[in-house]
């Protein structure tokens, strides 16, 4: 059981570039989430998916899009990266409150 | 709306001493409360959760937390700190069983002094 996996681990983008962060879970959970973590702040929810085929905005969705490709995979896309999106991004899955988090993707936008 | 306040962004304790990490919450309905731990360069792990059953909740690694409605608190404790407990700890509150409305505190970094 790999749990929750994320790729890539690190990424540097220039302002205006696009990229997709990938997340997969092998625990057969219905719910999946994307959070960002910034220094001195707790995690903030970007988007979540309560089940395959559904997605909803969280607290900070602006500048992001998501796709729930199937039950296992939930991707996060930055269409035009901005320096304010420099952060560490975590994917999580659960039945109920998040219990399994991925190792994170550290993104820097210059 | 719910919110969480963690008192003390940094806490240092000696190895073997009591660990006390403070969390106060605000919620308009009976809350669900959680503690997570984050080791360096890793994702969060769920330590324990309160979901309106017993007010004293036991979690992994010897940690426990007590829900006190009158004080709107959910402090995390461990009787004897180990070096391996050094990490960042996050308290979180939710007003439902889903996680779309889970709000995190700003975290407390625990240092354990040998």
Tab-separated table of C-alpha atoms in Angstrom:
chain	number	residue	atom	x	y	z
A	1	UNK	CA	0.000	0.000	0.000
A	2	UNK	CA	1.595	3.253	-1.119
A	3	UNK	CA	-1.118	5.412	0.512
A	4	UNK	CA	-1.246	8.855	-1.120
A	5	UNK	CA	1.409	9.645	-3.713
A	6	UNK	CA	2.154	12.998	-5.310
A	7	UNK	CA	4.279	14.036	-8.259
A	8	UNK	CA	6.440	15.973	-8.674
A	9	UNK	CA	8.139	16.545	-5.304
A	10	UNK	CA	9.680	19.858	-6.369
A	11	UNK	CA	8.948	22.287	-9.189
A	12	UNK	CA	10.134	25.726	-10.220
A	13	UNK	CA	7.982	27.692	-12.651
A	14	UNK	CA	8.235	31.085	-14.246
A	15	UNK	CA	5.299	33.467	-13.931
A	16	UNK	CA	2.685	32.614	-16.531
A	17	UNK	CA	3.715	28.999	-17.030
A	18	UNK	CA	1.258	26.174	-16.452
A	19	UNK	CA	1.597	22.826	-14.766
A	20	UNK	CA	-0.414	19.962	-13.304
A	21	UNK	CA	0.214	18.390	-9.925
A	22	UNK	CA	-0.721	14.722	-9.795
A	23	UNK	CA	-2.164	12.815	-6.851
A	24	UNK	CA	-3.161	9.173	-6.512
A	25	UNK	CA	-4.439	7.067	-3.622
A	26	UNK	CA	-4.773	3.315	-3.293
A	27	UNK	CA	-7.046	3.153	-0.229
A	28	UNK	CA	-10.326	3.188	-2.165
A	29	UNK	CA	-11.379	6.441	-0.480
A	30	UNK	CA	-14.243	8.411	-1.957
A	31	UNK	CA	-13.038	11.863	-0.867
A	32	UNK	CA	-9.906	13.606	-2.046
A	33	UNK	CA	-8.545	17.088	-1.289
A	34	UNK	CA	-5.940	19.607	-2.327
A	35	UNK	CA	-4.461	21.933	0.296
A	36	UNK	CA	-1.746	24.549	0.256
A	37	UNK	CA	0.531	25.301	3.190
A	38	UNK	CA	2.234	28.645	3.608
A	39	UNK	CA	4.696	29.696	6.332
A	40	UNK	CA	3.007	30.635	9.598
A	41	UNK	CA	-0.358	29.431	8.399
A	42	UNK	CA	-2.326	26.266	8.680
A	43	UNK	CA	-3.374	24.265	5.659
A	44	UNK	CA	-5.989	25.896	3.484
A	45	UNK	CA	-8.344	23.923	1.287
A	46	UNK	CA	-8.136	24.684	-2.431
A	47	UNK	CA	-10.559	22.135	-3.892
A	48	UNK	CA	-12.077	18.865	-2.840
A	49	UNK	CA	-13.889	15.971	-4.432
A	50	UNK	CA	-16.468	14.100	-2.390
A	51	UNK	CA	-16.733	11.325	-4.959
A	52	UNK	CA	-15.691	10.405	-8.457
A	53	UNK	CA	-17.123	12.909	-10.926
A	54	UNK	CA	-17.704	15.717	-8.415
A	55	UNK	CA	-15.506	18.629	-7.406
A	56	UNK	CA	-16.120	21.694	-5.242
A	57	UNK	CA	-14.273	24.848	-4.327
A	58	UNK	CA	-12.631	25.228	-0.967
A	59	UNK	CA	-11.358	28.303	0.823
A	60	UNK	CA	-8.759	29.455	-1.768
A	61	UNK	CA	-9.704	28.179	-5.261
A	62	UNK	CA	-8.734	31.202	-7.385
A	63	UNK	CA	-6.060	30.434	-9.968
A	64	UNK	CA	-6.545	26.666	-9.794
A	65	UNK	CA	-8.559	23.978	-11.529
A	66	UNK	CA	-8.972	20.313	-10.640
A	67	UNK	CA	-9.933	17.055	-12.296
A	68	UNK	CA	-11.119	13.909	-10.580
A	69	UNK	CA	-9.989	11.538	-13.274
A	70	UNK	CA	-11.264	8.406	-11.534
A	71	UNK	CA	-11.630	7.197	-7.956
A	72	UNK	CA	-7.850	6.962	-7.507
A	73	UNK	CA	-6.606	10.179	-9.099
A	74	UNK	CA	-7.185	13.880	-8.395
A	75	UNK	CA	-5.069	16.445	-10.237
A	76	UNK	CA	-4.531	20.159	-9.588
A	77	UNK	CA	-3.764	22.502	-12.469
A	78	UNK	CA	-2.255	25.964	-12.442
A	79	UNK	CA	-3.095	27.540	-15.792
A	80	UNK	CA	-0.968	30.683	-15.403
A	81	UNK	CA	1.288	30.512	-12.372
A	82	UNK	CA	1.814	33.576	-10.183
A	83	UNK	CA	4.400	34.224	-7.432
A	84	UNK	CA	1.525	34.156	-4.888
A	85	UNK	CA	1.126	30.472	-5.699
A	86	UNK	CA	4.569	29.663	-4.288
A	87	UNK	CA	3.665	27.158	-1.609
A	88	UNK	CA	3.741	23.537	-0.544
A	89	UNK	CA	0.798	21.590	-1.915
A	90	UNK	CA	-0.645	18.548	-0.191
A	91	UNK	CA	-3.130	16.042	-1.481
A	92	UNK	CA	-5.205	14.010	0.947
A	93	UNK	CA	-7.819	11.311	0.864
A	94	UNK	CA	-10.307	9.980	3.379
A	95	UNK	CA	-13.690	8.743	4.303
A	96	UNK	CA	-14.643	11.735	6.496
A	97	UNK	CA	-11.938	14.090	7.741
A	98	UNK	CA	-8.576	13.794	5.961
A	99	UNK	CA	-6.495	11.063	7.501
A	100	UNK	CA	-3.972	10.320	4.799
A	101	UNK	CA	-1.820	13.031	3.297
A	102	UNK	CA	0.715	12.795	0.524
A	103	UNK	CA	4.331	13.919	1.025
A	104	UNK	CA	3.725	17.272	-0.681
A	105	UNK	CA	4.899	19.200	-3.738
A	106	UNK	CA	7.099	22.223	-3.092
A	107	UNK	CA	6.341	24.766	-5.833
A	108	UNK	CA	8.277	27.970	-6.440
A	109	UNK	CA	7.044	30.543	-8.946
A	110	UNK	CA	9.591	33.164	-9.954
B	1	UNK	CA	-18.122	30.146	11.298
B	2	UNK	CA	-15.482	28.102	13.021
B	3	UNK	CA	-11.879	28.930	13.795
B	4	UNK	CA	-8.948	27.580	15.761
B	5	UNK	CA	-6.329	29.354	17.856
B	6	UNK	CA	-3.128	27.585	18.830
B	7	UNK	CA	-1.350	29.396	21.655
B	8	UNK	CA	2.394	29.383	21.183
B	9	UNK	CA	3.970	28.930	17.773
B	10	UNK	CA	6.996	27.294	19.412
B	11	UNK	CA	7.136	25.085	22.498
B	12	UNK	CA	10.298	23.552	23.963
B	13	UNK	CA	10.329	20.757	26.525
B	14	UNK	CA	13.007	18.551	28.010
B	15	UNK	CA	13.053	14.866	27.159
B	16	UNK	CA	10.845	13.076	29.689
B	17	UNK	CA	8.845	16.196	30.573
B	18	UNK	CA	5.144	16.769	30.051
B	19	UNK	CA	4.065	17.967	26.622
B	20	UNK	CA	1.139	20.429	26.572
B	21	UNK	CA	0.063	22.025	23.294
B	22	UNK	CA	-2.892	24.391	23.529
B	23	UNK	CA	-5.831	24.689	21.161
B	24	UNK	CA	-8.956	26.792	21.550
B	25	UNK	CA	-11.777	26.691	19.050
B	26	UNK	CA	-14.754	28.710	18.015
B	27	UNK	CA	-17.794	27.010	16.563
B	28	UNK	CA	-21.486	27.796	16.290
B	29	UNK	CA	-22.436	24.119	16.484
B	30	UNK	CA	-20.947	21.148	18.355
B	31	UNK	CA	-17.577	20.739	16.734
B	32	UNK	CA	-15.458	17.891	15.504
B	33	UNK	CA	-11.853	18.449	16.580
B	34	UNK	CA	-8.594	16.993	15.323
B	35	UNK	CA	-4.886	17.009	16.020
B	36	UNK	CA	-2.375	16.342	13.262
B	37	UNK	CA	1.406	15.962	13.370
B	38	UNK	CA	3.807	16.918	10.607
B	39	UNK	CA	7.394	15.685	10.635
B	40	UNK	CA	9.951	17.599	8.570
B	41	UNK	CA	9.406	17.329	4.827
B	42	UNK	CA	6.407	15.039	5.256
B	43	UNK	CA	2.652	15.275	4.971
B	44	UNK	CA	0.313	15.477	7.951
B	45	UNK	CA	-0.668	12.439	9.992
B	46	UNK	CA	-3.845	12.250	12.015
B	47	UNK	CA	-2.979	11.916	15.725
B	48	UNK	CA	-6.484	11.822	17.164
B	49	UNK	CA	-9.989	13.125	16.700
B	50	UNK	CA	-12.999	14.086	18.822
B	51	UNK	CA	-16.390	13.383	17.293
B	52	UNK	CA	-18.771	13.905	20.249
B	53	UNK	CA	-18.196	10.595	22.004
B	54	UNK	CA	-15.806	10.407	24.993
B	55	UNK	CA	-14.338	13.779	25.964
B	56	UNK	CA	-10.890	12.291	26.617
B	57	UNK	CA	-9.502	11.047	23.342
B	58	UNK	CA	-6.455	8.831	23.059
B	59	UNK	CA	-4.365	8.907	19.934
B	60	UNK	CA	-1.226	7.396	18.525
B	61	UNK	CA	2.265	7.668	20.028
B	62	UNK	CA	0.961	8.172	23.581
B	63	UNK	CA	-0.806	11.474	22.904
B	64	UNK	CA	-4.231	12.346	24.220
B	65	UNK	CA	-6.521	15.372	24.197
B	66	UNK	CA	-9.456	16.443	26.321
B	67	UNK	CA	-12.495	18.244	24.951
B	68	UNK	CA	-13.674	20.929	27.404
B	69	UNK	CA	-16.812	22.610	26.170
B	70	UNK	CA	-16.894	25.189	28.979
B	71	UNK	CA	-13.387	26.356	28.039
B	72	UNK	CA	-13.786	25.765	24.260
B	73	UNK	CA	-10.475	23.949	24.409
B	74	UNK	CA	-8.950	20.780	23.032
B	75	UNK	CA	-5.394	20.730	24.402
B	76	UNK	CA	-2.967	17.980	23.393
B	77	UNK	CA	-0.858	16.280	26.060
B	78	UNK	CA	1.727	13.565	26.457
B	79	UNK	CA	3.110	12.617	29.880
B	80	UNK	CA	6.721	12.119	28.811
B	81	UNK	CA	8.314	13.670	25.731
B	82	UNK	CA	10.560	11.646	23.448
B	83	UNK	CA	13.087	13.040	21.013
B	84	UNK	CA	10.999	11.545	18.213
B	85	UNK	CA	8.065	13.824	19.169
B	86	UNK	CA	9.853	16.856	17.712
B	87	UNK	CA	7.551	18.017	14.922
B	88	UNK	CA	4.883	20.561	14.065
B	89	UNK	CA	1.409	19.985	15.462
B	90	UNK	CA	-1.817	21.329	13.999
B	91	UNK	CA	-5.224	21.567	15.618
B	92	UNK	CA	-8.251	21.624	13.308
B	93	UNK	CA	-12.001	22.087	13.705
B	94	UNK	CA	-14.929	21.036	11.576
B	95	UNK	CA	-18.650	21.583	11.926
B	96	UNK	CA	-19.508	18.331	10.179
B	97	UNK	CA	-18.168	14.930	9.365
B	98	UNK	CA	-16.971	15.997	5.927
B	99	UNK	CA	-13.644	17.689	5.477
B	100	UNK	CA	-14.733	20.432	3.103
B	101	UNK	CA	-15.180	22.689	6.121
B	102	UNK	CA	-12.119	21.654	8.116
B	103	UNK	CA	-10.171	24.665	9.374
B	104	UNK	CA	-6.598	24.394	10.618
B	105	UNK	CA	-4.747	26.375	13.234
B	106	UNK	CA	-1.401	27.948	12.443
B	107	UNK	CA	0.587	25.168	14.100
B	108	UNK	CA	2.917	24.717	17.074
B	109	UNK	CA	6.480	23.587	16.553
B	110	UNK	CA	7.596	21.280	19.353
B	111	UNK	CA	11.294	21.044	20.184
B	112	UNK	CA	12.505	18.316	22.561
B	113	UNK	CA	15.729	19.096	24.420
B	114	UNK	CA	17.927	16.123	25.337
